[in-house]
Short mmCIF file of C-alpha atoms in Angstrom, two decimals:
data_model
loop_
_atom_site.label_atom_id
_atom_site.label_comp_id
_atom_site.label_asym_id
_atom_site.label_seq_id
_atom_site.Cartn_x
_atom_site.Cartn_y
_atom_site.Cartn_z
CA MET E 29 156.24 -22.78 173.01
CA ALA E 30 158.57 -24.87 174.94
CA GLY E 31 156.33 -27.67 174.78
CA ALA E 32 152.64 -28.25 175.23
CA GLY E 33 152.33 -29.08 178.60
CA VAL E 34 154.53 -26.36 179.45
CA VAL E 35 151.25 -24.16 177.96
CA ALA E 36 149.03 -26.48 179.78
CA GLY E 37 150.75 -25.32 183.11
CA ALA E 38 150.19 -21.59 182.58
CA GLY E 39 146.64 -21.66 181.70
CA MET E 40 145.19 -21.66 185.15
CA ALA E 41 147.56 -21.96 187.88
CA GLY E 42 150.22 -20.07 187.14
CA ALA E 43 149.53 -16.28 187.78
CA GLY E 44 148.12 -14.93 191.32
CA MET E 45 149.47 -17.14 193.44
CA ALA E 46 150.55 -15.25 196.40
CA ALA E 47 153.57 -15.94 198.64
CA ALA E 48 152.77 -17.16 202.61
CA GLY E 49 154.68 -15.88 204.95
CA THR E 50 157.37 -18.59 206.71
CA ALA E 51 156.07 -20.54 209.73
CA GLY E 52 157.73 -22.52 211.95
CA ALA E 53 158.49 -26.32 211.78
CA GLY E 54 156.31 -27.22 214.37
CA THR E 55 153.46 -25.75 212.58
CA ALA E 56 153.74 -27.28 209.67
CA ARG E 57 154.49 -30.86 210.88
CA ALA E 58 151.01 -30.16 213.09
CA MET E 59 149.37 -29.13 209.63
CA GLU E 60 150.75 -32.01 207.58
CA ALA E 61 149.43 -34.12 210.65
CA ALA E 62 146.02 -33.12 210.58
CA ALA E 63 146.08 -33.02 206.51
CA THR E 64 146.88 -36.95 206.55
CA GLY E 65 145.24 -37.67 209.55
CA GLY E 66 148.14 -38.55 211.55
CA ARG E 67 149.81 -40.91 209.05
CA ARG E 68 152.83 -40.49 207.19
CA HIS E 69 153.24 -43.29 204.25
CA GLY E 70 154.48 -41.30 201.55
CA LEU E 71 153.34 -41.36 198.01
CA THR E 72 152.19 -44.37 196.15
CA TYR E 73 153.70 -43.57 192.59
CA ARG E 74 156.74 -41.22 191.72
CA GLY E 75 157.85 -40.92 188.53
CA VAL E 76 158.05 -37.97 185.60
CA VAL E 77 156.23 -36.74 182.47
CA TYR E 78 157.07 -37.66 179.15
CA GLU E 79 155.59 -36.19 176.27
CA VAL E 80 155.35 -37.81 172.52
CA GLY E 81 154.93 -34.81 170.46
CA ASP E 82 155.33 -34.22 166.60
CA GLY E 83 158.21 -31.86 167.81
CA GLU E 84 159.06 -28.59 165.78
CA THR E 85 161.55 -30.34 163.00
CA PRO E 86 162.29 -33.88 162.61
CA ALA E 87 165.00 -33.50 164.16
CA THR E 88 163.10 -33.42 167.51
CA ALA E 89 160.14 -35.34 166.51
CA TRP E 90 159.04 -38.35 168.62
CA ASN E 91 160.92 -41.18 167.50
CA PRO E 92 160.75 -45.03 168.86
CA THR E 93 164.52 -45.49 169.26
CA ARG E 94 164.86 -42.56 171.34
CA MET E 95 161.74 -43.20 173.29
CA ARG E 96 163.10 -46.50 174.41
CA GLY E 97 166.48 -44.83 175.38
CA ASP E 98 164.82 -42.38 177.62
CA LEU E 99 162.37 -44.91 179.33
CA ARG E 100 165.57 -46.83 180.27
CA ALA E 101 166.74 -44.00 181.98
CA VAL E 102 163.22 -43.50 183.85
CA ALA E 103 163.52 -46.94 185.18
CA HIS E 104 167.00 -47.43 185.91
CA ASP E 105 168.96 -44.11 186.23
CA LEU E 106 165.80 -42.11 187.67
CA HIS E 107 164.71 -44.69 190.00
CA ALA E 108 160.79 -43.48 188.96
CA ASP E 109 158.53 -46.14 189.35
CA SER E 110 155.84 -44.79 186.88
CA VAL E 111 155.71 -42.32 183.93
CA LYS E 112 152.78 -40.17 182.89
CA VAL E 113 152.76 -40.67 178.72
CA THR E 114 151.12 -37.59 177.35
CA GLY E 115 150.89 -35.63 174.08
CA ASP E 116 148.61 -36.76 170.93
CA GLY E 117 148.60 -39.55 168.35
CA VAL E 118 147.61 -42.68 169.40
CA GLU E 119 150.57 -44.78 167.76
CA ARG E 120 153.13 -42.69 169.87
CA LEU E 121 150.96 -42.94 172.58
CA THR E 122 150.27 -46.37 172.76
CA ALA E 123 153.68 -47.57 171.82
CA THR E 124 155.40 -45.78 174.38
CA ALA E 125 153.22 -46.88 176.90
CA ALA E 126 153.83 -50.74 176.14
CA GLU E 127 157.43 -49.79 176.23
CA ALA E 128 157.37 -48.37 180.04
CA ALA E 129 155.24 -51.03 180.59
CA GLU E 130 157.46 -53.93 179.46
CA ARG E 131 160.25 -51.91 181.49
CA GLY E 132 158.20 -52.70 184.94
CA LEU E 133 156.88 -48.74 184.97
CA ASN E 134 153.59 -48.05 185.94
CA VAL E 135 151.98 -45.91 183.44
CA TRP E 136 149.51 -43.37 183.77
CA LEU E 137 148.24 -42.77 179.89
CA GLU E 138 146.97 -39.43 178.94
CA PRO E 139 145.80 -38.20 175.46
CA THR E 140 145.79 -34.54 174.94
CA LEU E 141 144.56 -34.23 171.79
CA GLY E 142 143.26 -30.43 171.20
CA ASP E 143 142.32 -27.75 168.77
CA VAL E 144 139.76 -30.25 166.81
CA PRO E 145 135.89 -30.76 167.15
CA GLU E 146 134.94 -32.40 170.29
CA ARG E 147 133.96 -35.58 168.44
CA GLU E 148 137.28 -36.07 167.43
CA ILE E 149 139.12 -35.42 170.78
CA LEU E 150 136.43 -37.92 172.64
CA ASP E 151 137.38 -40.27 169.80
CA HIS E 152 140.91 -40.11 169.95
CA LEU E 153 140.56 -41.06 174.27
CA ALA E 154 138.88 -43.80 173.34
CA GLU E 155 141.10 -45.61 171.10
CA THR E 156 143.64 -44.48 173.76
CA GLY E 157 141.75 -45.76 176.85
CA ARG E 158 141.39 -49.26 174.76
CA PHE E 159 144.57 -49.89 174.45
CA ALA E 160 145.26 -48.74 177.90
CA GLU E 161 142.46 -51.53 178.87
CA ARG E 162 144.32 -54.07 177.20
CA LEU E 163 147.70 -53.55 179.09
CA ARG E 164 145.70 -53.24 181.92
CA ARG E 165 144.37 -57.18 181.62
CA GLN E 166 147.86 -58.20 180.63
CA GLY E 167 148.74 -56.95 183.88
CA ALA E 168 150.60 -54.01 183.88
CA GLY E 169 150.09 -51.18 186.30
CA VAL E 170 147.93 -48.63 184.22
CA HIS E 171 145.61 -45.23 185.12
CA LEU E 172 143.88 -43.59 182.45
CA SER E 173 143.64 -39.85 182.47
CA VAL E 174 140.86 -38.61 180.18
CA GLY E 175 142.88 -35.04 179.32
CA CYS E 176 144.67 -32.08 180.67
CA GLU E 177 143.26 -28.84 181.28
CA PHE E 178 140.48 -28.75 179.25
CA VAL E 179 140.15 -25.10 179.21
CA LEU E 180 143.22 -24.82 177.29
CA TYR E 181 142.89 -28.02 174.64
CA VAL E 182 139.05 -28.13 173.78
CA PRO E 183 137.71 -25.43 171.80
CA GLY E 184 134.70 -23.51 172.87
CA ILE E 185 135.33 -23.35 176.46
CA VAL E 186 137.34 -20.78 176.24
CA PRO E 187 137.71 -18.23 173.83
CA GLY E 188 140.53 -18.54 171.43
CA ALA E 189 141.22 -20.44 168.42
CA ASN E 190 144.35 -22.42 169.59
CA VAL E 191 146.12 -22.95 173.16
CA GLN E 192 148.27 -19.85 172.92
CA GLU E 193 144.70 -17.95 172.36
CA ARG E 194 143.31 -19.55 175.06
CA VAL E 195 146.15 -18.48 177.56
CA GLU E 196 145.82 -15.20 176.62
CA ASN E 197 142.62 -14.80 177.03
CA LEU E 198 142.54 -16.36 180.23
CA LEU E 199 145.32 -13.96 181.55
CA GLU E 200 143.40 -10.92 180.45
CA GLY E 201 140.01 -12.24 181.79
CA ASN E 202 138.52 -12.18 178.38
CA PHE E 203 136.25 -14.91 179.44
CA ASP E 204 133.09 -15.29 181.17
CA PRO E 205 133.58 -17.69 184.31
CA VAL E 206 130.08 -18.61 184.55
CA ARG E 207 129.85 -19.69 181.60
CA MET E 208 133.61 -21.56 181.54
CA ALA E 209 132.49 -23.60 183.93
CA ARG E 210 129.45 -25.15 182.43
CA ARG E 211 131.21 -25.93 179.35
CA LEU E 212 134.18 -27.46 181.23
CA ARG E 213 131.93 -29.62 183.45
CA ARG E 214 129.88 -30.77 180.09
CA PHE E 215 132.66 -31.57 178.44
CA THR E 216 134.32 -33.17 181.33
CA ALA E 217 131.18 -35.51 182.26
CA LYS E 218 131.71 -36.49 178.22
CA ALA E 219 135.29 -37.30 178.70
CA ALA E 220 134.74 -39.21 182.04
CA GLY E 221 131.84 -41.35 180.39
CA VAL E 222 134.18 -42.41 177.15
CA GLY E 223 136.56 -43.31 179.91
CA ARG E 224 134.33 -45.49 181.65
CA SER E 225 133.11 -47.28 178.73
CA VAL E 226 136.36 -48.44 177.79
CA PHE E 227 138.64 -48.41 180.72
CA HIS E 228 138.10 -50.26 183.89
CA GLY E 229 140.90 -49.36 185.84
CA ARG E 230 141.76 -46.06 187.92
CA LEU E 231 140.30 -43.26 186.24
CA THR E 232 141.12 -39.53 186.50
CA TYR E 233 141.83 -36.25 184.82
CA ALA E 234 144.70 -33.64 184.79
CA ALA E 235 143.34 -30.38 185.92
CA ALA E 236 144.51 -27.17 186.19
CA GLN E 237 144.21 -25.82 190.12
CA ASP E 238 141.57 -23.31 189.58
CA GLU E 239 139.12 -25.77 187.62
CA ASP E 240 135.83 -26.73 188.79
CA VAL E 241 135.49 -30.57 188.05
CA ASP E 242 132.90 -32.49 189.26
CA TRP E 243 135.36 -35.22 191.13
CA GLY E 244 132.60 -37.71 191.48
CA LEU E 245 132.96 -38.50 187.72
CA PHE E 246 136.46 -39.87 188.63
CA ASP E 247 138.47 -42.43 191.14
CA LEU E 248 141.52 -40.09 191.45
CA VAL E 249 141.69 -36.10 191.98
CA GLY E 250 144.71 -34.92 189.37
CA ILE E 251 145.92 -31.44 189.89
CA ASP E 252 148.59 -29.94 187.72
CA TYR E 253 150.56 -28.30 190.54
CA TYR E 254 152.64 -25.51 189.81
CA ALA E 255 152.18 -23.43 192.65
CA TYR E 256 154.61 -21.58 194.99
CA PHE E 257 155.04 -20.36 198.41
CA ARG E 258 157.76 -19.17 200.76
CA SER E 259 156.73 -21.59 203.67
CA ARG E 260 156.03 -25.74 203.82
CA GLU E 261 153.12 -24.95 205.91
CA ALA E 262 151.64 -22.62 202.62
CA TYR E 263 151.91 -26.26 200.62
CA VAL E 264 150.39 -28.05 203.06
CA ARG E 265 147.15 -25.92 203.39
CA ASP E 266 147.01 -25.37 199.87
CA LEU E 267 147.32 -28.85 199.42
CA ALA E 268 144.93 -30.18 201.86
CA ALA E 269 141.81 -28.56 200.12
CA PHE E 270 142.23 -30.87 197.32
CA ARG E 271 141.34 -33.78 200.19
CA ARG E 272 138.07 -32.38 200.86
CA PHE E 273 136.67 -34.61 197.85
CA GLY E 274 137.43 -37.83 199.71
CA LYS E 275 139.53 -39.25 197.06
CA PRO E 276 143.37 -39.93 196.82
CA VAL E 277 144.86 -37.28 195.32
CA ALA E 278 147.50 -37.36 192.36
CA VAL E 279 149.54 -34.55 191.27
CA MET E 280 149.65 -35.34 187.40
CA GLU E 281 152.52 -32.14 186.94
CA PHE E 282 155.01 -30.43 189.10
CA GLY E 283 158.07 -28.46 188.50
CA CYS E 284 159.54 -25.11 187.20
CA CYS E 285 161.98 -23.97 184.53
CA THR E 286 165.71 -23.37 185.06
CA PHE E 287 166.29 -19.96 185.78
CA LYS E 288 166.60 -18.02 189.15
CA GLY E 289 163.14 -16.64 190.08
CA ALA E 290 161.60 -19.52 188.03
CA PRO E 291 159.64 -21.13 190.87
CA GLU E 292 157.96 -18.04 191.50
CA MET E 293 156.70 -17.77 188.06
CA GLY E 294 155.26 -21.28 188.58
CA GLY E 295 153.16 -22.19 185.28
CA MET E 296 154.09 -19.04 183.70
CA GLY E 297 157.86 -19.87 183.42
CA TRP E 298 157.79 -20.53 179.70
CA ASN E 299 157.02 -17.14 178.64
CA VAL E 300 160.44 -15.88 179.02
CA VAL E 301 161.17 -16.46 175.10
CA ASP E 302 160.96 -13.53 172.53
CA HIS E 303 159.72 -15.50 169.99
CA ASP E 304 159.27 -12.52 167.96
CA LYS E 305 163.22 -12.65 167.17
CA GLU E 306 164.61 -14.97 164.79
CA PRO E 307 166.41 -17.29 166.38
CA PRO E 308 163.77 -16.84 169.31
CA GLN E 309 165.61 -15.44 172.45
CA ILE E 310 165.52 -15.39 175.73
CA LYS E 311 164.19 -12.37 177.32
CA GLY E 312 166.64 -9.83 179.26
CA GLY E 313 168.13 -10.42 182.54
CA LEU E 314 167.46 -14.10 183.49
CA VAL E 315 170.09 -16.00 184.79
CA ARG E 316 170.44 -19.66 184.40
CA SER E 317 169.96 -22.05 187.75
CA GLU E 318 169.76 -25.20 187.80
CA ARG E 319 170.10 -25.24 191.30
CA THR E 320 166.84 -23.32 191.56
CA GLN E 321 164.85 -26.19 189.81
CA ALA E 322 166.42 -28.98 191.68
CA ALA E 323 165.63 -26.98 195.08
CA TYR E 324 162.33 -26.37 194.35
CA LEU E 325 161.27 -29.94 192.54
CA ALA E 326 162.83 -31.66 195.93
CA ASP E 327 161.15 -29.05 198.14
CA VAL E 328 157.52 -29.56 196.90
CA LEU E 329 158.23 -33.40 196.60
CA SER E 330 158.69 -33.39 200.23
CA VAL E 331 155.44 -31.86 200.92
CA PHE E 332 153.87 -34.70 198.84
CA GLU E 333 155.48 -37.26 200.80
CA SER E 334 155.00 -35.93 204.05
CA MET E 335 150.97 -35.80 203.24
CA GLY E 336 150.95 -39.28 201.86
CA LEU E 337 149.31 -38.00 198.54
CA TYR E 338 148.54 -40.87 196.18
CA ALA E 339 151.41 -39.64 193.07
CA ALA E 340 153.18 -36.97 191.79
CA MET E 341 154.86 -36.61 188.60
CA ALA E 342 157.58 -34.26 187.51
CA TYR E 343 157.52 -32.06 184.80
CA THR E 344 159.24 -32.90 182.36
CA PHE E 345 161.58 -35.79 180.88
CA VAL E 346 162.93 -33.43 178.14
CA THR E 347 162.38 -30.86 175.68
CA PRO E 348 163.76 -31.74 172.39
CA ASP E 349 162.90 -28.49 170.82
CA ALA E 350 164.53 -26.14 173.44
CA PRO E 351 168.33 -26.97 173.27
CA HIS E 352 170.93 -25.67 176.16
CA ARG E 353 173.37 -23.83 174.58
CA PRO E 354 176.11 -22.80 177.45
CA HIS E 355 178.19 -20.51 175.85
CA ASP E 356 174.76 -18.49 174.01
CA PRO E 357 172.87 -17.49 177.10
CA CYS E 358 170.75 -15.40 175.23
CA HIS E 359 169.38 -18.40 172.87
CA ASP E 360 169.67 -21.34 175.87
CA LEU E 361 166.23 -22.07 175.82
CA ASP E 362 166.38 -24.91 177.86
CA MET E 363 166.34 -21.99 180.70
CA ALA E 364 162.69 -21.63 179.61
CA SER E 365 161.89 -25.30 179.86
CA TYR E 366 160.48 -27.55 182.59
CA SER E 367 162.29 -30.79 181.91
CA ILE E 368 164.94 -32.41 183.80
CA VAL E 369 167.19 -32.96 181.31
CA LYS E 370 169.03 -30.53 178.84
CA THR E 371 169.04 -31.19 174.82
CA ILE E 372 172.42 -30.82 173.64
CA GLU E 373 172.93 -30.12 169.84
CA ASP E 374 175.30 -32.25 168.50
CA SER E 375 177.65 -30.26 166.82
CA SER E 376 179.98 -32.73 165.55
CA ARG E 377 180.62 -33.59 162.29
CA ASP E 378 180.72 -36.81 160.06
CA ASP E 379 183.26 -38.30 157.58
CA SER E 380 182.30 -36.01 154.98
CA GLY E 381 182.69 -33.12 157.22
CA ALA E 382 178.86 -31.95 157.31
CA PRO E 383 177.46 -31.35 160.73
CA ALA E 384 175.75 -33.99 162.39
CA SER E 385 172.06 -33.28 162.79
CA GLY E 386 171.28 -35.52 166.08
CA ARG E 387 171.11 -34.25 169.73
CA HIS E 388 171.43 -35.95 172.91
CA TRP E 389 170.43 -35.19 176.16
CA GLU E 390 172.47 -34.65 179.67
CA PRO E 391 170.98 -34.86 183.15
CA LYS E 392 170.41 -31.49 184.86
CA GLU E 393 170.88 -31.09 188.87
CA SER E 394 167.26 -32.00 188.85
CA PHE E 395 167.58 -35.39 187.42
CA ARG E 396 169.97 -36.14 190.02
CA ALA E 397 168.10 -34.49 193.15
CA LEU E 398 165.08 -36.95 192.19
CA ALA E 399 167.06 -39.84 191.29
CA ARG E 400 168.75 -39.46 195.08
CA LEU E 401 164.94 -39.13 196.37
CA TYR E 402 163.28 -42.00 194.26
CA GLY E 403 166.23 -44.13 194.85
CA GLN E 404 165.71 -43.65 198.63
CA ARG E 405 162.02 -44.34 198.50
CA GLY E 406 162.99 -47.44 196.58
CA ARG E 407 165.50 -49.20 199.05
#
């Protein structure tokens, strides 16, 4: 997998989204006015998701030096005012959150420990939440998300021994929807209770679009949004439905992969890599397109702005395990990545002539597009 968050986006939102017909600009504007009550103030928070996982190898694992450089770029080059710090490992989460706060970024802290017993997940949440509260009391801007798409991460809600198996069972219909909804609500209530007990700022949860969540437990409606429509009107209509709960709406993730046709695949864009091949290989027929990714992010961001949603976090900043190989399209794993920068393998050699093991990233068109839009709003 390109990253745990990519898998998370796949579970519920990516499949079955039908494209709507094109509507006139006047109709779309009228719908936006209705959805916002005539008020169009733009987003309150604009940011990017930053993942803190183990990585597949030591060269791609989280490390503090790389993290600090990445967050410097988020604040100063991307012109974001917020970052969602997500993943597992309390030390990684808290160190990254502290650095983000030090750089003046609004921190959205979201632990996503999965594939372990419920008690461990809730203990991990509690420890992370206590740190979020300490940051908040020190004056940082902090939101806490109690988790991401529990149907995938928490054992027992959907059949499957791990995230990948749960994704497959969801897509194949191998689950009881009534039992799933009941178990999801039960665990979400537990997580919300833990979050409230340790954190006294604004609380939310990053739900897949189709999850049945009791939003009365939270201060914000949080959704991972990977829908694709042909018209602006259809996006407005789709997003307006999340306002029925009477609370601010935060888009906790939005984005697409880096090939032509990726927006239409939504949360399933990651599933274009044949992992049975060694090394893993991009499935045939795909054409890399940074422009496609950039255009999709800019288009949906403009809808979020026009509707005055509370927050939007582009998914994701970097995917170290999916390097860009410009001269080897079959193994250009960055095509299957949602990241707004591309990871470049360092092919230089050290003084002894041995290959260097480092990697660096370079901005994609999507990074530059978001930087322009975020920078404009900051002026």
